[in-house]
């Protein structure tokens, strides 16, 4: 829009101050970083730069890690990310923008080397846990959370999701079923939401919305009940949605642009978080009170901890749920933490629900993840 000719010089200067400040930050950060590189105090990457490393983001991650060690790391890195976003519409190596204000994880869009073998290893780990629990009379139900880019595909716009990923969930389910592991694919229920015009995932976050979490919890409860499981102890819950509140997106933070003025970020979104209240239950004649302890356990990732999923699951199952979801837990972090916790030894469950995101199935296993596998029962 053309500015009015009556605008004063001072007004024009004030309007330009953010851009001038950003330019100064860029110059300062660039100068300090170039000096560190030129004097040999900072290496932007370790080892040779390969085509595959560049395409899968490894080279860019190495540069980002190096910038964090620069003389003015926060200034340089923050200014660079802000400039890339404002000038180039670029959100860094880990985040991609689809349709306006829709953000996605880059790792959901491209396949991994050795994908089939990596997934088979993880399926073997789950089957191992299933057999170990079975020996103790404990049920296991695996719930697969499909990628946001799979469900919200109508919001990808120019982004391309590799066709090699199309059959990933189906292949995973087949591996588990062939090992006798009960597994539920949540794609059907979340895709049905999108078809009805309901958003199952947030625009600027990796996680499901409150509605998506509630539908997923209901589907998990139906699968558990269909297997012959029954709630113990029985506990009913009431849920009340709070007033809408602004919800910061984790993809905005991951892109490093959360410090920008709100008008320069993707449009904010709101959420109505749920508050769960247990209904009064009849007292049980139990000397030590053990009958009231949860016999259902939820393990997994940040999906278990967001949008009220654990609460909706307890409501749908009609029983308390002890949840051990772990932010950044990836495939097995939450599971390993639970099976090393006193809760596992002191209060054995009757049902374990293992929530696993699709995007964690095929990456090469890290040393930390292999250590987690050694902590799993089996």
Short mmCIF file of C-alpha atoms in Angstrom, two decimals:
data_model
loop_
_atom_site.label_atom_id
_atom_site.label_comp_id
_atom_site.label_asym_id
_atom_site.label_seq_id
_atom_site.Cartn_x
_atom_site.Cartn_y
_atom_site.Cartn_z
CA UNK A 1 0.00 0.00 0.00
CA UNK A 2 1.35 3.49 -0.92
CA UNK A 3 2.22 5.65 2.07
CA UNK A 4 0.33 9.02 2.25
CA UNK A 5 2.36 11.98 1.06
CA UNK A 6 1.60 13.83 4.31
CA UNK A 7 3.72 11.34 6.27
CA UNK A 8 6.42 13.23 8.17
CA UNK A 9 10.15 12.45 7.89
CA UNK A 10 10.20 11.39 11.54
CA UNK A 11 7.41 8.88 10.93
CA UNK A 12 9.30 7.42 7.97
CA UNK A 13 12.47 7.13 10.08
CA UNK A 14 10.59 5.40 12.91
CA UNK A 15 9.04 2.92 10.46
CA UNK A 16 12.49 2.10 9.09
CA UNK A 17 14.12 1.54 12.48
CA UNK A 18 13.36 -2.24 12.67
CA UNK A 19 14.97 -2.84 9.29
CA UNK A 20 17.96 -0.67 10.21
CA UNK A 21 18.38 -2.52 13.51
CA UNK A 22 18.22 -5.86 11.75
CA UNK A 23 20.82 -4.72 9.23
CA UNK A 24 23.14 -3.60 12.02
CA UNK A 25 22.77 -6.94 13.78
CA UNK A 26 23.52 -8.76 10.55
CA UNK A 27 26.63 -6.71 9.89
CA UNK A 28 27.92 -7.16 13.44
CA UNK A 29 27.27 -10.89 13.49
CA UNK A 30 28.70 -11.39 10.00
CA UNK A 31 31.83 -9.43 10.78
CA UNK A 32 32.56 -11.32 14.00
CA UNK A 33 31.88 -14.68 12.38
CA UNK A 34 34.05 -13.95 9.31
CA UNK A 35 36.86 -12.85 11.58
CA UNK A 36 36.62 -16.08 13.58
CA UNK A 37 36.59 -18.18 10.41
CA UNK A 38 39.48 -16.22 8.87
CA UNK A 39 41.67 -16.61 11.95
CA UNK A 40 40.98 -20.33 12.20
CA UNK A 41 39.06 -20.09 15.49
CA UNK A 42 35.82 -21.32 13.92
CA UNK A 43 35.25 -24.15 11.42
CA UNK A 44 31.88 -24.01 9.71
CA UNK A 45 31.76 -27.76 9.08
CA UNK A 46 33.69 -30.88 9.98
CA UNK A 47 34.75 -33.33 7.31
CA UNK A 48 34.03 -33.19 3.58
CA UNK A 49 30.86 -31.63 2.19
CA UNK A 50 28.94 -34.26 0.22
CA UNK A 51 25.90 -33.95 -2.02
CA UNK A 52 23.85 -36.26 0.22
CA UNK A 53 24.88 -34.34 3.33
CA UNK A 54 23.83 -31.07 1.71
CA UNK A 55 20.48 -32.42 0.52
CA UNK A 56 19.49 -34.03 3.83
CA UNK A 57 20.38 -30.91 5.81
CA UNK A 58 23.46 -32.32 7.56
CA UNK A 59 25.73 -29.61 6.14
CA UNK A 60 23.35 -26.83 7.19
CA UNK A 61 23.01 -28.30 10.69
CA UNK A 62 26.81 -28.37 10.95
CA UNK A 63 26.95 -24.69 9.97
CA UNK A 64 24.20 -23.83 12.45
CA UNK A 65 26.07 -25.64 15.22
CA UNK A 66 29.24 -23.78 14.28
CA UNK A 67 27.44 -20.42 14.39
CA UNK A 68 26.35 -21.25 17.93
CA UNK A 69 30.05 -21.27 18.84
CA UNK A 70 30.75 -17.94 17.13
CA UNK A 71 32.01 -14.95 19.17
CA UNK A 72 28.53 -13.43 19.13
CA UNK A 73 26.49 -16.62 18.70
CA UNK A 74 23.06 -15.41 19.72
CA UNK A 75 23.34 -12.14 17.81
CA UNK A 76 24.76 -13.74 14.69
CA UNK A 77 22.49 -16.76 14.60
CA UNK A 78 19.29 -14.89 15.51
CA UNK A 79 19.99 -12.15 13.00
CA UNK A 80 20.75 -14.66 10.26
CA UNK A 81 17.56 -16.62 10.90
CA UNK A 82 15.48 -13.46 10.99
CA UNK A 83 17.01 -12.18 7.76
CA UNK A 84 16.52 -15.53 5.99
CA UNK A 85 12.87 -15.54 6.97
CA UNK A 86 12.09 -11.90 6.24
CA UNK A 87 14.09 -11.61 3.04
CA UNK A 88 14.15 -15.14 1.61
CA UNK A 89 11.11 -16.78 3.23
CA UNK A 90 13.50 -19.43 4.55
CA UNK A 91 13.05 -21.08 7.97
CA UNK A 92 16.33 -22.95 8.21
CA UNK A 93 17.20 -26.62 7.73
CA UNK A 94 14.56 -28.11 10.03
CA UNK A 95 11.34 -26.24 9.16
CA UNK A 96 9.49 -25.68 5.90
CA UNK A 97 6.54 -23.43 5.08
CA UNK A 98 3.71 -24.89 3.05
CA UNK A 99 0.61 -22.80 2.50
CA UNK A 100 0.71 -19.36 4.15
CA UNK A 101 1.24 -19.71 7.92
CA UNK A 102 1.46 -23.53 7.74
CA UNK A 103 4.78 -24.92 8.97
CA UNK A 104 6.10 -28.49 8.70
CA UNK A 105 9.10 -30.46 9.91
CA UNK A 106 11.61 -31.01 7.11
CA UNK A 107 12.31 -34.53 8.38
CA UNK A 108 8.75 -35.55 7.51
CA UNK A 109 9.28 -34.84 3.82
CA UNK A 110 12.38 -36.84 2.80
CA UNK A 111 13.29 -40.53 3.17
CA UNK A 112 16.27 -41.85 5.14
CA UNK A 113 19.10 -44.08 3.98
CA UNK A 114 18.57 -47.68 5.04
CA UNK A 115 14.96 -46.88 5.91
CA UNK A 116 13.61 -50.43 5.63
CA UNK A 117 16.35 -51.94 7.77
CA UNK A 118 16.09 -49.21 10.39
CA UNK A 119 12.36 -49.74 10.68
CA UNK A 120 12.77 -53.51 10.93
CA UNK A 121 15.17 -53.03 13.85
CA UNK A 122 12.63 -50.91 15.68
CA UNK A 123 9.83 -53.37 14.98
CA UNK A 124 11.99 -56.11 16.50
CA UNK A 125 12.44 -53.98 19.62
CA UNK A 126 8.69 -53.49 19.97
CA UNK A 127 8.07 -57.21 19.46
CA UNK A 128 10.67 -57.94 22.17
CA UNK A 129 8.84 -55.67 24.62
CA UNK A 130 5.50 -57.23 23.66
CA UNK A 131 6.75 -60.74 24.42
CA UNK A 132 8.25 -59.67 27.73
CA UNK A 133 5.01 -58.01 28.82
CA UNK A 134 2.96 -60.97 27.69
CA UNK A 135 4.94 -63.26 30.00
CA UNK A 136 3.79 -61.09 32.90
CA UNK A 137 0.18 -60.96 31.73
CA UNK A 138 0.43 -57.32 30.56
CA UNK A 139 -1.17 -56.10 27.34
CA UNK A 140 0.61 -53.82 24.88
CA UNK A 141 -1.13 -51.59 22.34
CA UNK A 142 0.95 -49.55 19.89
CA UNK A 143 -0.66 -46.36 18.54
CA UNK A 144 0.99 -44.91 15.42
CA UNK A 145 0.74 -41.12 15.07
CA UNK A 146 0.92 -40.26 11.36
CA UNK A 147 3.02 -37.35 10.13
CA UNK A 148 1.40 -33.94 10.11
CA UNK A 149 2.43 -33.66 6.44
CA UNK A 150 0.54 -36.89 5.70
CA UNK A 151 -2.72 -35.76 7.33
CA UNK A 152 -2.62 -32.02 6.54
CA UNK A 153 -1.46 -32.63 2.96
CA UNK A 154 -3.93 -30.08 1.61
CA UNK A 155 -1.84 -27.40 3.35
CA UNK A 156 1.51 -28.39 1.81
CA UNK A 157 1.04 -26.12 -1.22
CA UNK A 158 4.45 -26.14 -2.93
CA UNK A 159 6.10 -28.57 -0.53
CA UNK A 160 6.79 -32.06 -1.83
CA UNK A 161 6.48 -35.11 0.40
CA UNK A 162 8.54 -37.98 -1.00
CA UNK A 163 6.48 -40.73 -2.62
CA UNK A 164 8.81 -43.22 -0.91
CA UNK A 165 7.06 -42.35 2.37
CA UNK A 166 3.58 -43.18 1.18
CA UNK A 167 3.63 -46.80 2.36
CA UNK A 168 5.71 -46.26 5.51
CA UNK A 169 2.90 -46.63 8.07
CA UNK A 170 1.39 -49.63 6.29
CA UNK A 171 4.79 -51.36 6.21
CA UNK A 172 5.31 -50.68 9.92
CA UNK A 173 1.90 -52.08 10.82
CA UNK A 174 2.59 -55.22 8.80
CA UNK A 175 5.89 -55.76 10.61
CA UNK A 176 4.20 -55.50 14.00
CA UNK A 177 1.19 -57.61 13.08
CA UNK A 178 3.46 -60.35 11.73
CA UNK A 179 5.04 -60.43 15.21
CA UNK A 180 1.66 -60.55 16.93
CA UNK A 181 1.87 -57.00 18.30
CA UNK A 182 -1.51 -55.20 18.62
CA UNK A 183 -1.21 -51.94 16.67
CA UNK A 184 -3.55 -49.08 15.81
CA UNK A 185 -3.05 -46.67 12.91
CA UNK A 186 -4.51 -43.28 13.83
CA UNK A 187 -4.43 -42.07 10.23
CA UNK A 188 -8.03 -43.09 9.58
CA UNK A 189 -9.55 -41.05 12.39
CA UNK A 190 -7.32 -37.99 11.82
CA UNK A 191 -7.83 -38.06 8.05
CA UNK A 192 -11.60 -38.22 8.59
CA UNK A 193 -11.33 -35.00 10.61
CA UNK A 194 -9.59 -33.23 7.75
CA UNK A 195 -12.26 -34.46 5.35
CA UNK A 196 -14.92 -32.88 7.58
CA UNK A 197 -13.01 -29.59 7.61
CA UNK A 198 -11.68 -30.04 11.16
CA UNK A 199 -7.98 -29.45 11.72
CA UNK A 200 -6.24 -32.41 13.36
CA UNK A 201 -2.90 -30.56 13.65
CA UNK A 202 -1.88 -27.03 14.55
CA UNK A 203 -0.60 -24.74 11.79
CA UNK A 204 2.65 -23.69 13.47
CA UNK A 205 3.25 -26.74 15.68
CA UNK A 206 4.19 -30.37 15.12
CA UNK A 207 1.42 -31.66 17.39
CA UNK A 208 -2.25 -32.46 17.11
CA UNK A 209 -4.94 -30.01 18.14
CA UNK A 210 -7.19 -30.63 21.14
CA UNK A 211 -9.83 -32.03 18.79
CA UNK A 212 -7.22 -34.26 17.14
CA UNK A 213 -5.98 -35.50 20.51
CA UNK A 214 -9.54 -36.24 21.67
CA UNK A 215 -10.42 -38.20 18.51
CA UNK A 216 -7.15 -40.13 18.74
CA UNK A 217 -7.76 -40.97 22.41
CA UNK A 218 -11.25 -42.24 21.63
CA UNK A 219 -9.87 -44.47 18.86
CA UNK A 220 -7.22 -45.91 21.18
CA UNK A 221 -9.85 -46.62 23.83
CA UNK A 222 -12.06 -48.44 21.33
CA UNK A 223 -9.12 -50.58 20.21
CA UNK A 224 -8.25 -51.46 23.81
CA UNK A 225 -11.82 -52.39 24.63
CA UNK A 226 -12.16 -54.47 21.45
CA UNK A 227 -9.17 -56.55 22.55
CA UNK A 228 -11.03 -57.66 25.68
CA UNK A 229 -9.41 -55.23 28.09
CA UNK A 230 -11.61 -53.74 30.81
CA UNK A 231 -10.90 -50.71 33.04
CA UNK A 232 -9.44 -51.24 36.50
CA UNK A 233 -10.02 -49.28 38.62
CA UNK A 234 -13.08 -47.61 37.09
CA UNK A 235 -12.91 -43.83 37.22
CA UNK A 236 -15.00 -41.34 35.25
CA UNK A 237 -13.77 -37.88 34.25
CA UNK A 238 -15.42 -34.64 33.23
CA UNK A 239 -13.65 -32.34 30.77
CA UNK A 240 -14.16 -28.59 30.46
CA UNK A 241 -12.55 -26.55 27.71
CA UNK A 242 -10.89 -23.35 28.89
CA UNK A 243 -11.29 -19.98 27.14
CA UNK A 244 -9.27 -19.60 23.91
CA UNK A 245 -5.65 -18.57 24.53
CA UNK A 246 -2.73 -17.87 22.22
CA UNK A 247 -0.65 -21.00 21.73
CA UNK A 248 2.99 -20.50 20.59
CA UNK A 249 4.03 -23.04 17.96
CA UNK A 250 7.09 -25.21 18.51
CA UNK A 251 7.97 -24.94 14.80
CA UNK A 252 8.29 -21.17 15.20
CA UNK A 253 10.78 -21.78 18.02
CA UNK A 254 12.59 -24.47 16.03
CA UNK A 255 12.98 -22.04 13.14
CA UNK A 256 14.46 -19.50 15.56
CA UNK A 257 12.09 -16.65 14.72
CA UNK A 258 10.10 -16.52 17.97
CA UNK A 259 11.96 -13.36 18.98
CA UNK A 260 10.67 -11.37 16.02
CA UNK A 261 7.74 -9.00 16.45
CA UNK A 262 4.47 -10.91 16.20
CA UNK A 263 3.52 -9.20 12.94
CA UNK A 264 6.67 -10.62 11.29
CA UNK A 265 5.97 -14.20 12.42
CA UNK A 266 3.46 -16.66 10.97
CA UNK A 267 -0.02 -15.75 12.16
CA UNK A 268 -0.51 -16.87 15.77
CA UNK A 269 -3.17 -19.42 16.64
CA UNK A 270 -5.30 -20.05 19.68
CA UNK A 271 -6.28 -23.20 21.53
CA UNK A 272 -8.82 -24.17 24.16
CA UNK A 273 -7.02 -26.49 26.55
CA UNK A 274 -9.07 -28.97 28.54
CA UNK A 275 -9.29 -29.30 32.31
CA UNK A 276 -10.13 -32.82 33.56
CA UNK A 277 -11.89 -33.46 36.88
CA UNK A 278 -12.40 -36.98 38.28
CA UNK A 279 -15.90 -37.74 39.43
CA UNK A 280 -16.26 -39.02 42.97
CA UNK A 281 -15.90 -42.78 43.11
CA UNK A 282 -17.06 -45.30 45.68
CA UNK A 283 -14.48 -46.21 48.32
CA UNK A 284 -12.93 -49.61 47.82
CA UNK A 285 -12.02 -52.00 50.59
CA UNK A 286 -8.29 -52.15 50.00
CA UNK A 287 -5.94 -52.20 52.96
CA UNK A 288 -3.04 -50.53 51.18
CA UNK A 289 -4.99 -48.46 48.67
CA UNK A 290 -3.39 -50.27 45.71
CA UNK A 291 -6.76 -50.82 44.03
CA UNK A 292 -6.97 -47.08 43.29
CA UNK A 293 -3.57 -46.86 41.59
CA UNK A 294 -3.48 -46.60 37.77
CA UNK A 295 -3.18 -49.92 35.99
CA UNK A 296 -2.99 -48.30 32.56
CA UNK A 297 0.24 -46.63 31.40
CA UNK A 298 0.87 -44.31 28.45
CA UNK A 299 4.43 -44.11 27.15
CA UNK A 300 5.71 -42.20 24.16
CA UNK A 301 6.63 -38.71 23.07
CA UNK A 302 5.46 -35.12 23.41
CA UNK A 303 2.23 -36.15 21.65
CA UNK A 304 1.30 -37.84 24.94
CA UNK A 305 1.95 -34.57 26.78
CA UNK A 306 0.18 -32.07 24.54
CA UNK A 307 -3.40 -31.05 23.81
CA UNK A 308 -4.78 -33.07 26.71
CA UNK A 309 -4.22 -36.46 25.05
CA UNK A 310 -3.55 -38.30 28.33
CA UNK A 311 -6.62 -36.73 29.93
CA UNK A 312 -8.86 -37.58 26.98
CA UNK A 313 -7.47 -41.11 27.05
CA UNK A 314 -8.34 -41.53 30.74
CA UNK A 315 -11.82 -40.17 30.03
CA UNK A 316 -12.37 -42.54 27.09
CA UNK A 317 -10.94 -45.57 28.93
CA UNK A 318 -12.89 -44.79 32.14
CA UNK A 319 -9.79 -45.34 34.25
CA UNK A 320 -6.78 -43.38 35.50
CA UNK A 321 -3.82 -43.27 33.13
CA UNK A 322 -0.25 -42.85 34.33
CA UNK A 323 1.51 -41.09 31.48
CA UNK A 324 5.24 -41.12 30.84
CA UNK A 325 5.47 -39.23 27.57
CA UNK A 326 8.81 -37.54 27.05
CA UNK A 327 9.47 -34.35 25.09
CA UNK A 328 12.10 -35.16 22.48
CA UNK A 329 11.74 -38.84 23.29
CA UNK A 330 11.66 -39.85 19.62
CA UNK A 331 11.06 -43.58 19.18
CA UNK A 332 12.06 -45.12 22.49
CA UNK A 333 13.07 -42.38 24.94
CA UNK A 334 9.78 -42.33 26.81
CA UNK A 335 9.57 -46.12 26.88
CA UNK A 336 13.12 -46.52 28.22
CA UNK A 337 12.52 -43.90 30.91
CA UNK A 338 9.38 -45.68 32.11
CA UNK A 339 10.87 -49.17 32.20
CA UNK A 340 13.75 -47.85 34.30
CA UNK A 341 11.43 -45.99 36.69
CA UNK A 342 10.28 -47.26 40.11
CA UNK A 343 6.65 -47.11 38.89
CA UNK A 344 7.29 -50.01 36.53
CA UNK A 345 8.67 -52.25 39.27
CA UNK A 346 6.40 -51.18 42.12
CA UNK A 347 3.06 -50.88 40.31
CA UNK A 348 2.99 -53.24 37.29
CA UNK A 349 0.29 -52.18 34.80
CA UNK A 350 -2.35 -54.27 33.08
CA UNK A 351 -2.17 -52.26 29.84
CA UNK A 352 0.68 -50.31 28.26
CA UNK A 353 -0.17 -47.93 25.41
CA UNK A 354 2.90 -46.99 23.38
CA UNK A 355 2.38 -43.88 21.25
CA UNK A 356 4.92 -43.74 18.39
CA UNK A 357 5.13 -40.95 15.75
CA UNK A 358 5.59 -42.06 12.16
CA UNK A 359 8.61 -39.83 11.59
CA UNK A 360 10.64 -41.74 14.23
CA UNK A 361 10.38 -45.12 12.46
CA UNK A 362 13.10 -44.92 9.80
CA UNK A 363 16.03 -42.65 10.79
CA UNK A 364 19.32 -44.43 11.54
CA UNK A 365 19.52 -45.35 15.22
CA UNK A 366 21.83 -43.13 17.25
CA UNK A 367 24.13 -44.39 19.99
CA UNK A 368 21.75 -42.89 22.57
CA UNK A 369 18.79 -44.71 21.06
CA UNK A 370 20.63 -48.04 21.07
CA UNK A 371 21.36 -47.48 24.74
CA UNK A 372 17.62 -46.93 25.29
CA UNK A 373 16.86 -50.23 23.58
CA UNK A 374 19.07 -52.04 26.09
CA UNK A 375 16.87 -50.62 28.86
CA UNK A 376 13.69 -52.14 27.38
CA UNK A 377 12.35 -55.42 28.81
CA UNK A 378 12.96 -58.57 26.85
#
